[in-house]
PDB file of C-alpha atoms in Angstrom:
ATOM      1  CA  MET A   1       0.000   0.000   0.000  1.00  0.00           C
ATOM      2  CA  ILE A   2       2.812   2.408   0.856  1.00  0.00           C
ATOM      3  CA  CYS A   3       4.516   1.679  -2.469  1.00  0.00           C
ATOM      4  CA  VAL A   4       1.301   2.345  -4.372  1.00  0.00           C
ATOM      5  CA  LEU A   5       0.750   5.660  -2.597  1.00  0.00           C
ATOM      6  CA  SER A   6       4.319   6.810  -3.092  1.00  0.00           C
ATOM      7  CA  HIS A   7       3.944   6.182  -6.820  1.00  0.00           C
ATOM      8  CA  TYR A   8       1.635   9.179  -7.059  1.00  0.00           C
ATOM      9  CA  VAL A   9       3.917  11.693  -5.376  1.00  0.00           C
ATOM     10  CA  GLU A  10       5.152  14.260  -7.876  1.00  0.00           C
ATOM     11  CA  ASP A  11       6.774  17.627  -7.736  1.00  0.00           C
ATOM     12  CA  ASP A  12       5.674  20.005 -10.370  1.00  0.00           C
ATOM     13  CA  ILE A  13       5.521  23.727 -10.165  1.00  0.00           C
ATOM     14  CA  VAL A  14       1.935  23.870 -11.333  1.00  0.00           C
ATOM     15  CA  GLY A  15       1.029  20.213 -11.771  1.00  0.00           C
ATOM     16  CA  GLU A  16      -1.207  17.943  -9.798  1.00  0.00           C
ATOM     17  CA  VAL A  17       0.657  16.685  -6.752  1.00  0.00           C
ATOM     18  CA  THR A  18      -0.058  14.687  -3.618  1.00  0.00           C
ATOM     19  CA  SER A  19       1.056  16.099  -0.297  1.00  0.00           C
ATOM     20  CA  SER A  20       3.580  13.994   1.532  1.00  0.00           C
ATOM     21  CA  ILE A  21       1.594  14.455   4.717  1.00  0.00           C
ATOM     22  CA  HIS A  22      -1.185  12.444   3.090  1.00  0.00           C
ATOM     23  CA  ILE A  23       1.166   9.518   2.846  1.00  0.00           C
ATOM     24  CA  CYS A  24       1.959   9.845   6.545  1.00  0.00           C
ATOM     25  CA  LEU A  25      -1.718   9.823   7.447  1.00  0.00           C
ATOM     26  CA  TYR A  26      -2.458   6.887   5.153  1.00  0.00           C
ATOM     27  CA  VAL A  27       0.379   4.957   6.738  1.00  0.00           C
ATOM     28  CA  ARG A  28      -0.943   5.801  10.197  1.00  0.00           C
ATOM     29  CA  ILE A  29      -4.385   4.456   9.329  1.00  0.00           C
ATOM     30  CA  PHE A  30      -2.899   1.420   7.633  1.00  0.00           C
ATOM     31  CA  SER A  31      -0.657   0.608  10.607  1.00  0.00           C
ATOM     32  CA  VAL A  32      -3.547   0.949  13.061  1.00  0.00           C
ATOM     33  CA  LEU A  33      -5.772  -1.298  10.975  1.00  0.00           C
ATOM     34  CA  MET A  34      -3.024  -3.876  10.602  1.00  0.00           C
ATOM     35  CA  SER A  35      -2.293  -3.917  14.326  1.00  0.00           C
ATOM     36  CA  VAL A  36      -5.958  -4.437  15.093  1.00  0.00           C
ATOM     37  CA  CYS A  37      -6.280  -7.197  12.509  1.00  0.00           C
ATOM     38  CA  ILE A  38      -3.201  -8.981  13.832  1.00  0.00           C
ATOM     39  CA  CYS A  39      -4.321  -8.671  17.435  1.00  0.00           C
ATOM     40  CA  GLY A  40      -7.822  -9.720  16.466  1.00  0.00           C
ATOM     41  CA  ASP A  41      -6.577 -12.791  14.618  1.00  0.00           C
ATOM     42  CA  LYS A  42      -4.307 -13.717  17.506  1.00  0.00           C
ATOM     43  CA  THR A  43      -7.140 -13.345  19.991  1.00  0.00           C
ATOM     44  CA  SER A  44      -9.470 -15.382  17.813  1.00  0.00           C
ATOM     45  CA  VAL A  45      -6.935 -18.202  17.668  1.00  0.00           C
ATOM     46  CA  GLU A  46      -6.414 -18.077  21.415  1.00  0.00           C
ATOM     47  CA  GLU A  47     -10.147 -18.067  22.014  1.00  0.00           C
ATOM     48  CA  HIS A  48     -10.619 -20.951  19.640  1.00  0.00           C
ATOM     49  CA  HIS A  49      -8.064 -23.133  21.434  1.00  0.00           C
ATOM     50  CA  SER A  50      -9.389 -22.069  24.797  1.00  0.00           C
ATOM     51  CA  GLU A  51     -12.942 -22.886  23.827  1.00  0.00           C
ATOM     52  CA  ASP A  52     -11.908 -26.285  22.457  1.00  0.00           C
ATOM     53  CA  LYS A  53     -10.308 -27.169  25.766  1.00  0.00           C
ATOM     54  CA  THR A  54     -13.258 -25.807  27.700  1.00  0.00           C
ATOM     55  CA  ASP A  55     -15.691 -27.752  25.571  1.00  0.00           C
ATOM     56  CA  GLU A  56     -13.809 -30.969  26.236  1.00  0.00           C
ATOM     57  CA  SER A  57     -13.887 -30.449  29.988  1.00  0.00           C
ATOM     58  CA  ILE A  58     -17.518 -29.393  29.908  1.00  0.00           C
ATOM     59  CA  SER A  59     -18.522 -32.445  27.929  1.00  0.00           C
ATOM     60  CA  GLU A  60     -17.085 -34.626  30.658  1.00  0.00           C
ATOM     61  CA  SER A  61     -18.444 -32.762  33.664  1.00  0.00           C
ATOM     62  CA  LEU A  62     -21.776 -31.230  32.670  1.00  0.00           C
ATOM     63  CA  GLN A  63     -25.102 -33.041  32.879  1.00  0.00           C
ATOM     64  CA  PRO A  64     -27.034 -33.996  29.727  1.00  0.00           C
ATOM     65  CA  ASN A  65     -29.559 -31.203  30.308  1.00  0.00           C
ATOM     66  CA  GLN A  66     -26.744 -28.664  29.657  1.00  0.00           C
ATOM     67  CA  ASP A  67     -25.867 -29.964  26.160  1.00  0.00           C
ATOM     68  CA  ALA A  68     -28.109 -27.416  24.458  1.00  0.00           C
ATOM     69  CA  LEU A  69     -26.333 -24.537  26.193  1.00  0.00           C
ATOM     70  CA  ASN A  70     -22.938 -25.915  25.181  1.00  0.00           C
ATOM     71  CA  PHE A  71     -24.060 -26.283  21.581  1.00  0.00           C
ATOM     72  CA  GLN A  72     -25.292 -22.682  21.487  1.00  0.00           C
ATOM     73  CA  LYS A  73     -21.945 -21.474  22.835  1.00  0.00           C
ATOM     74  CA  LYS A  74     -20.068 -23.379  20.139  1.00  0.00           C
ATOM     75  CA  ILE A  75     -21.983 -21.856  17.233  1.00  0.00           C
ATOM     76  CA  THR A  76     -21.876 -18.259  18.581  1.00  0.00           C
ATOM     77  CA  PRO A  77     -18.217 -17.713  19.571  1.00  0.00           C
ATOM     78  CA  GLY A  78     -17.969 -14.289  17.881  1.00  0.00           C
ATOM     79  CA  ARG A  79     -19.711 -12.387  20.675  1.00  0.00           C
ATOM     80  CA  ASP A  80     -17.644 -14.058  23.400  1.00  0.00           C
ATOM     81  CA  SER A  81     -14.441 -13.475  21.419  1.00  0.00           C
ATOM     82  CA  GLU A  82     -15.264  -9.789  20.998  1.00  0.00           C
ATOM     83  CA  GLN A  83     -15.924  -9.437  24.705  1.00  0.00           C
ATOM     84  CA  ALA A  84     -12.674 -11.257  25.485  1.00  0.00           C
ATOM     85  CA  LEU A  85     -10.795  -9.000  23.122  1.00  0.00           C
ATOM     86  CA  ASN A  86     -12.038  -5.886  24.845  1.00  0.00           C
ATOM     87  CA  SER A  87     -11.696  -7.228  28.370  1.00  0.00           C
ATOM     88  CA  ARG A  88      -8.088  -8.317  27.833  1.00  0.00           C
ATOM     89  CA  GLY A  89      -7.021  -4.818  26.828  1.00  0.00           C
ATOM     90  CA  HIS A  90      -6.054  -5.492  23.248  1.00  0.00           C
ATOM     91  CA  PRO A  91      -6.015  -2.313  21.111  1.00  0.00           C
ATOM     92  CA  THR A  92      -9.303  -1.602  19.399  1.00  0.00           C
ATOM     93  CA  ILE A  93     -10.107   1.044  16.818  1.00  0.00           C
ATOM     94  CA  GLY A  94     -13.116   3.275  17.062  1.00  0.00           C
ATOM     95  CA  GLY A  95     -15.020   5.410  14.607  1.00  0.00           C
ATOM     96  CA  ASP A  96     -13.938   8.607  16.349  1.00  0.00           C
ATOM     97  CA  TYR A  97     -10.256   7.884  15.776  1.00  0.00           C
ATOM     98  CA  ILE A  98     -10.714   7.110  12.074  1.00  0.00           C
ATOM     99  CA  SER A  99     -12.949  10.160  11.661  1.00  0.00           C
ATOM    100  CA  GLY A 100     -10.260  12.299  13.245  1.00  0.00           C
ATOM    101  CA  LEU A 101      -7.615  11.067  10.824  1.00  0.00           C
ATOM    102  CA  ILE A 102      -9.913  11.605   7.857  1.00  0.00           C
ATOM    103  CA  SER A 103     -10.710  15.105   9.093  1.00  0.00           C
ATOM    104  CA  GLU A 104      -6.991  15.888   9.283  1.00  0.00           C
ATOM    105  CA  MET A 105      -6.509  14.706   5.709  1.00  0.00           C
ATOM    106  CA  GLU A 106      -9.425  16.822   4.490  1.00  0.00           C
ATOM    107  CA  GLU A 107      -7.968  19.914   6.154  1.00  0.00           C
ATOM    108  CA  ASP A 108      -4.596  19.187   4.572  1.00  0.00           C
ATOM    109  CA  ASP A 109      -6.309  18.782   1.203  1.00  0.00           C
ATOM    110  CA  GLN A 110      -7.898  22.217   1.523  1.00  0.00           C
ATOM    111  CA  LEU A 111      -4.630  23.911   2.484  1.00  0.00           C
ATOM    112  CA  PHE A 112      -2.766  22.097  -0.252  1.00  0.00           C
ATOM    113  CA  ASN A 113      -5.319  23.065  -2.898  1.00  0.00           C
ATOM    114  CA  LEU A 114      -5.091  26.703  -1.827  1.00  0.00           C
ATOM    115  CA  ALA A 115      -1.300  26.621  -2.100  1.00  0.00           C
ATOM    116  CA  LEU A 116      -1.484  24.941  -5.501  1.00  0.00           C
ATOM    117  CA  GLU A 117      -3.958  27.530  -6.758  1.00  0.00           C
ATOM    118  CA  ALA A 118      -1.693  30.337  -5.545  1.00  0.00           C
ATOM    119  CA  ARG A 119       1.247  28.863  -7.462  1.00  0.00           C
ATOM    120  CA  ARG A 120      -0.857  28.538 -10.606  1.00  0.00           C
ATOM    121  CA  ASN A 121      -1.970  32.149 -10.322  1.00  0.00           C
ATOM    122  CA  ALA A 122       1.630  33.264  -9.837  1.00  0.00           C
ATOM    123  CA  ALA A 123       2.705  31.349 -12.947  1.00  0.00           C
ATOM    124  CA  GLU A 124      -0.131  32.887 -14.978  1.00  0.00           C
ATOM    125  CA  THR A 125       0.797  36.362 -13.753  1.00  0.00           C
ATOM    126  CA  VAL A 126       4.397  35.844 -14.833  1.00  0.00           C
ATOM    127  CA  LYS A 127       3.289  34.569 -18.227  1.00  0.00           C
ATOM    128  CA  ARG A 128       0.956  37.511 -18.854  1.00  0.00           C
ATOM    129  CA  SER A 129       3.609  40.074 -17.893  1.00  0.00           C
ATOM    130  CA  GLN A 130       6.361  38.664 -20.118  1.00  0.00           C
ATOM    131  CA  GLN A 131       7.885  40.861 -22.781  1.00  0.00           C
ATOM    132  CA  GLU A 132       8.110  39.832 -26.424  1.00  0.00           C
ATOM    133  CA  LEU A 133      11.871  39.445 -26.208  1.00  0.00           C
ATOM    134  CA  ILE A 134      13.680  36.164 -26.872  1.00  0.00           C
ATOM    135  CA  VAL A 135      17.390  35.908 -26.098  1.00  0.00           C
ATOM    136  CA  VAL A 136      19.346  33.389 -28.175  1.00  0.00           C
ATOM    137  CA  ALA A 137      22.419  32.158 -26.294  1.00  0.00           C
ATOM    138  CA  SER A 138      23.071  28.880 -28.105  1.00  0.00           C
ATOM    139  CA  LEU A 139      26.533  30.133 -29.090  1.00  0.00           C
ATOM    140  CA  VAL A 140      27.420  30.800 -25.450  1.00  0.00           C
ATOM    141  CA  ASP A 141      29.024  27.780 -23.807  1.00  0.00           C
ATOM    142  CA  ARG A 142      30.418  28.938 -20.466  1.00  0.00           C
ATOM    143  CA  ILE A 143      28.174  27.990 -17.581  1.00  0.00           C
ATOM    144  CA  PRO A 144      28.586  31.193 -15.511  1.00  0.00           C
ATOM    145  CA  ASN A 145      27.572  33.290 -18.525  1.00  0.00           C
ATOM    146  CA  LEU A 146      24.529  31.112 -19.234  1.00  0.00           C
ATOM    147  CA  ALA A 147      23.458  31.209 -15.602  1.00  0.00           C
ATOM    148  CA  GLY A 148      23.879  34.983 -15.475  1.00  0.00           C
ATOM    149  CA  LEU A 149      21.853  35.434 -18.667  1.00  0.00           C
ATOM    150  CA  THR A 150      19.119  33.225 -17.241  1.00  0.00           C
ATOM    151  CA  ARG A 151      18.956  35.442 -14.197  1.00  0.00           C
ATOM    152  CA  THR A 152      18.866  38.581 -16.361  1.00  0.00           C
ATOM    153  CA  CYS A 153      16.055  37.187 -18.517  1.00  0.00           C
ATOM    154  CA  GLU A 154      14.024  36.368 -15.416  1.00  0.00           C
ATOM    155  CA  VAL A 155      14.558  39.798 -13.862  1.00  0.00           C
ATOM    156  CA  PHE A 156      13.402  41.590 -17.019  1.00  0.00           C
ATOM    157  CA  LYS A 157      10.711  39.006 -17.862  1.00  0.00           C
ATOM    158  CA  ALA A 158      11.973  37.905 -21.247  1.00  0.00           C
ATOM    159  CA  ALA A 159       9.677  35.579 -23.164  1.00  0.00           C
ATOM    160  CA  GLY A 160      12.386  32.950 -23.445  1.00  0.00           C
ATOM    161  CA  LEU A 161      16.052  32.015 -23.380  1.00  0.00           C
ATOM    162  CA  VAL A 162      17.484  29.759 -26.080  1.00  0.00           C
ATOM    163  CA  VAL A 163      20.428  27.527 -25.131  1.00  0.00           C
ATOM    164  CA  ALA A 164      22.313  24.781 -26.936  1.00  0.00           C
ATOM    165  CA  ASP A 165      21.712  22.176 -24.215  1.00  0.00           C
ATOM    166  CA  LYS A 166      19.036  22.437 -21.521  1.00  0.00           C
ATOM    167  CA  SER A 167      20.830  19.945 -19.299  1.00  0.00           C
ATOM    168  CA  VAL A 168      23.037  22.847 -18.227  1.00  0.00           C
ATOM    169  CA  ILE A 169      20.381  23.795 -15.675  1.00  0.00           C
ATOM    170  CA  GLU A 170      21.313  20.675 -13.696  1.00  0.00           C
ATOM    171  CA  ASP A 171      24.885  21.875 -13.238  1.00  0.00           C
ATOM    172  CA  LYS A 172      25.763  22.843  -9.659  1.00  0.00           C
ATOM    173  CA  GLN A 173      27.615  25.996 -10.706  1.00  0.00           C
ATOM    174  CA  PHE A 174      24.694  27.057 -12.882  1.00  0.00           C
ATOM    175  CA  ARG A 175      22.222  26.680 -10.038  1.00  0.00           C
ATOM    176  CA  LEU A 176      24.463  28.582  -7.668  1.00  0.00           C
ATOM    177  CA  ILE A 177      24.466  31.603  -9.980  1.00  0.00           C
ATOM    178  CA  SER A 178      20.934  31.403 -11.411  1.00  0.00           C
ATOM    179  CA  VAL A 179      19.277  31.103  -7.958  1.00  0.00           C
ATOM    180  CA  THR A 180      16.236  29.242  -9.439  1.00  0.00           C
ATOM    181  CA  ALA A 181      15.703  31.793 -12.251  1.00  0.00           C
ATOM    182  CA  GLU A 182      15.430  28.886 -14.721  1.00  0.00           C
ATOM    183  CA  LYS A 183      12.142  27.899 -13.080  1.00  0.00           C
ATOM    184  CA  TRP A 184      10.509  31.135 -14.215  1.00  0.00           C
ATOM    185  CA  VAL A 185      12.040  31.622 -17.662  1.00  0.00           C
ATOM    186  CA  PRO A 186      10.873  29.471 -20.592  1.00  0.00           C
ATOM    187  CA  MET A 187      14.044  27.811 -21.857  1.00  0.00           C
ATOM    188  CA  VAL A 188      14.290  26.389 -25.370  1.00  0.00           C
ATOM    189  CA  GLU A 189      16.967  23.978 -26.550  1.00  0.00           C
ATOM    190  CA  VAL A 190      18.380  24.807 -29.984  1.00  0.00           C
ATOM    191  CA  PRO A 191      21.738  23.206 -30.885  1.00  0.00           C
ATOM    192  CA  VAL A 192      24.351  25.409 -32.514  1.00  0.00           C
ATOM    193  CA  ASP A 193      23.863  23.829 -35.944  1.00  0.00           C
ATOM    194  CA  SER A 194      20.123  24.604 -35.786  1.00  0.00           C
ATOM    195  CA  VAL A 195      20.345  28.268 -34.775  1.00  0.00           C
ATOM    196  CA  ARG A 196      20.004  29.602 -38.308  1.00  0.00           C
ATOM    197  CA  VAL A 197      16.863  27.568 -38.972  1.00  0.00           C
ATOM    198  CA  TYR A 198      15.401  28.698 -35.637  1.00  0.00           C
ATOM    199  CA  LEU A 199      16.021  32.372 -36.445  1.00  0.00           C
ATOM    200  CA  GLU A 200      14.362  32.017 -39.825  1.00  0.00           C
ATOM    201  CA  GLU A 201      11.329  30.405 -38.189  1.00  0.00           C
ATOM    202  CA  LYS A 202      11.051  33.289 -35.740  1.00  0.00           C
ATOM    203  CA  ARG A 203      11.213  35.804 -38.571  1.00  0.00           C
ATOM    204  CA  VAL A 204       8.246  34.048 -40.172  1.00  0.00           C
ATOM    205  CA  GLU A 205       6.409  34.450 -36.843  1.00  0.00           C
ATOM    206  CA  GLY A 206       6.896  38.216 -37.038  1.00  0.00           C
ATOM    207  CA  TYR A 207      10.034  38.671 -34.952  1.00  0.00           C
ATOM    208  CA  SER A 208      12.913  40.961 -35.883  1.00  0.00           C
ATOM    209  CA  VAL A 209      16.270  39.217 -35.515  1.00  0.00           C
ATOM    210  CA  ILE A 210      18.829  41.557 -33.962  1.00  0.00           C
ATOM    211  CA  GLY A 211      22.463  40.645 -33.331  1.00  0.00           C
ATOM    212  CA  LEU A 212      24.631  42.129 -30.592  1.00  0.00           C
ATOM    213  CA  GLU A 213      27.915  42.458 -32.463  1.00  0.00           C
ATOM    214  CA  GLN A 214      30.511  45.014 -33.529  1.00  0.00           C
ATOM    215  CA  THR A 215      30.369  45.264 -37.322  1.00  0.00           C
ATOM    216  CA  ALA A 216      30.884  47.993 -39.905  1.00  0.00           C
ATOM    217  CA  ASN A 217      27.127  48.540 -40.039  1.00  0.00           C
ATOM    218  CA  SER A 218      26.290  48.149 -36.331  1.00  0.00           C
ATOM    219  CA  LYS A 219      24.150  50.862 -34.788  1.00  0.00           C
ATOM    220  CA  PRO A 220      24.878  52.249 -31.318  1.00  0.00           C
ATOM    221  CA  LEU A 221      22.609  50.643 -28.764  1.00  0.00           C
ATOM    222  CA  ASP A 222      21.391  53.974 -27.397  1.00  0.00           C
ATOM    223  CA  GLN A 223      20.309  55.059 -30.893  1.00  0.00           C
ATOM    224  CA  PHE A 224      18.498  51.883 -31.878  1.00  0.00           C
ATOM    225  CA  ALA A 225      14.757  51.391 -31.507  1.00  0.00           C
ATOM    226  CA  PHE A 226      14.003  47.769 -30.675  1.00  0.00           C
ATOM    227  CA  PRO A 227      10.899  46.315 -32.339  1.00  0.00           C
ATOM    228  CA  SER A 228       8.354  44.942 -29.875  1.00  0.00           C
ATOM    229  CA  LYS A 229       8.891  41.371 -31.105  1.00  0.00           C
ATOM    230  CA  THR A 230      12.658  40.979 -30.954  1.00  0.00           C
ATOM    231  CA  VAL A 231      14.999  38.009 -31.052  1.00  0.00           C
ATOM    232  CA  LEU A 232      18.353  39.096 -29.615  1.00  0.00           C
ATOM    233  CA  VAL A 233      21.263  36.957 -30.817  1.00  0.00           C
ATOM    234  CA  LEU A 234      24.419  36.763 -28.694  1.00  0.00           C
ATOM    235  CA  GLY A 235      27.774  35.572 -30.032  1.00  0.00           C
ATOM    236  CA  ARG A 236      30.492  33.304 -28.705  1.00  0.00           C
ATOM    237  CA  GLU A 237      32.664  34.538 -25.867  1.00  0.00           C
ATOM    238  CA  LYS A 238      35.708  35.163 -28.107  1.00  0.00           C
ATOM    239  CA  GLU A 239      34.666  34.900 -31.756  1.00  0.00           C
ATOM    240  CA  GLY A 240      31.295  36.647 -31.581  1.00  0.00           C
ATOM    241  CA  ILE A 241      28.495  35.869 -34.041  1.00  0.00           C
ATOM    242  CA  PRO A 242      29.538  33.700 -37.030  1.00  0.00           C
ATOM    243  CA  VAL A 243      29.419  35.334 -40.458  1.00  0.00           C
ATOM    244  CA  ASP A 244      26.780  32.952 -41.813  1.00  0.00           C
ATOM    245  CA  ILE A 245      24.390  34.061 -39.065  1.00  0.00           C
ATOM    246  CA  ILE A 246      25.251  37.767 -39.395  1.00  0.00           C
ATOM    247  CA  HIS A 247      24.086  37.590 -43.000  1.00  0.00           C
ATOM    248  CA  ILE A 248      20.526  36.691 -41.985  1.00  0.00           C
ATOM    249  CA  LEU A 249      20.189  39.308 -39.211  1.00  0.00           C
ATOM    250  CA  ASP A 250      17.828  42.229 -39.639  1.00  0.00           C
ATOM    251  CA  ALA A 251      20.232  44.534 -37.808  1.00  0.00           C
ATOM    252  CA  CYS A 252      23.280  44.607 -35.553  1.00  0.00           C
ATOM    253  CA  VAL A 253      23.723  46.786 -32.483  1.00  0.00           C
ATOM    254  CA  GLU A 254      26.798  47.531 -30.418  1.00  0.00           C
ATOM    255  CA  ILE A 255      27.364  49.066 -27.010  1.00  0.00           C
ATOM    256  CA  PRO A 256      29.322  52.349 -27.122  1.00  0.00           C
ATOM    257  CA  GLN A 257      32.543  51.907 -25.158  1.00  0.00           C
ATOM    258  CA  LEU A 258      35.028  54.428 -23.785  1.00  0.00           C
ATOM    259  CA  GLY A 259      37.835  52.209 -22.494  1.00  0.00           C
ATOM    260  CA  VAL A 260      40.915  50.685 -24.064  1.00  0.00           C
ATOM    261  CA  VAL A 261      39.937  46.989 -23.975  1.00  0.00           C
ATOM    262  CA  ARG A 262      36.763  47.596 -26.028  1.00  0.00           C
ATOM    263  CA  SER A 263      35.268  44.257 -25.097  1.00  0.00           C
ATOM    264  CA  LEU A 264      32.574  43.250 -22.643  1.00  0.00           C
ATOM    265  CA  ASN A 265      31.756  39.828 -21.242  1.00  0.00           C
ATOM    266  CA  VAL A 266      28.854  38.317 -23.197  1.00  0.00           C
ATOM    267  CA  HIS A 267      26.731  38.067 -20.061  1.00  0.00           C
ATOM    268  CA  VAL A 268      27.341  41.737 -19.265  1.00  0.00           C
ATOM    269  CA  SER A 269      26.747  42.974 -22.811  1.00  0.00           C
ATOM    270  CA  GLY A 270      23.653  40.802 -23.150  1.00  0.00           C
ATOM    271  CA  SER A 271      22.260  42.183 -19.902  1.00  0.00           C
ATOM    272  CA  ILE A 272      22.835  45.767 -21.051  1.00  0.00           C
ATOM    273  CA  ALA A 273      20.996  45.085 -24.313  1.00  0.00           C
ATOM    274  CA  VAL A 274      18.106  43.381 -22.496  1.00  0.00           C
ATOM    275  CA  TRP A 275      17.785  46.364 -20.177  1.00  0.00           C
ATOM    276  CA  GLU A 276      17.755  48.816 -23.114  1.00  0.00           C
ATOM    277  CA  TYR A 277      14.963  46.823 -24.749  1.00  0.00           C
ATOM    278  CA  THR A 278      13.079  46.832 -21.439  1.00  0.00           C
ATOM    279  CA  ARG A 279      13.575  50.573 -20.978  1.00  0.00           C
ATOM    280  CA  GLN A 280      12.041  51.220 -24.380  1.00  0.00           C
ATOM    281  CA  HIS A 281       9.073  48.888 -23.941  1.00  0.00           C
ATOM    282  CA  LYS A 282       8.305  48.802 -20.226  1.00  0.00           C
ATOM    283  CA  GLN A 283       4.765  49.710 -19.271  1.00  0.00           C
ATOM    284  CA  PRO A 284       4.249  52.819 -17.135  1.00  0.00           C
ATOM    285  CA  SER A 285       3.684  51.891 -13.490  1.00  0.00           C
TER     286      SER A 285
END
C-alpha cells in the first residue's frame, strides 16, 4: 500500500501533486488497521483453542440437560471473542479515531489546494507580464555566462532564453548563480547547428532578428529602436556571431565603449541590451 501511494507523489511547479503528509496519514491508518487485525486474529486463535479445551472439559463434567447450552456457545463464539478482546485490553479502533484522521486529511487537502492555486496564479501572472523578447544564447558555452543570462532574462521578464543544451540547468555551478531563475524563464533547446533555422522560423512568426555584435554597419545601442517582437542573438565569448548568421540578421547593435579593452563579457553585454529593450518597452507603473 505504501509503495502504491508513493507512486503518485510528484513535484511540479503547477502540476497535480499529492502532499507527503497524506502519505503519513495513510500509513498511520494502515498501521492501526493492521495492528488491530493482527491482534484480532491472535485473539481469535487463542479463544478458539481455549474454547476447544473448555468444551472438552464441559462435555465430561456437565449433565445432559446442559448440552443445548454448550451447543449454542459453540456456534456463537464471535460475541464471546469480541468481549474477550475488549476485556483483555487489546487495542481496538473506534469510529472517532478514524474520523479524526480523515478530518486531518481533508484539512490538509484544503490547504494544499489553496497553495497549488496560488502557485498557478503566480505562474499565470508571470506569463501575462512577459515581454516579447527572446534571447538566443546557443553560441554561449560557459556555464557562468549562461546562468547569469538566465537570471537577467528572469529579472526583465523575457519571453524565453534559447540555449544549446538544456541539461546545463542541472549543473551545480549554474544553479548557484541562477538562484532558481530557470524555473521562471521558458528555456528552449536549440543546438548550434540549428540556430540559423530557428532564427528564420522566428522571422516568419513576425520577430525581428537583432544581433549584438561590432560590425561595420552596427548601430549604437542607445540610438536603436528595438521592435516589440525581438529576437536578440548573442555571439560566442571570443569569436562573436559567425558570419553565416550575421548575414541573416535584420540589424546589428553595439554598445558604445570608452575604455581601451573595447570588449565586454557576453553576459554583461547581453544584460545591457536586455535592459535597453526593457527601458524602451516597459509599461508605465
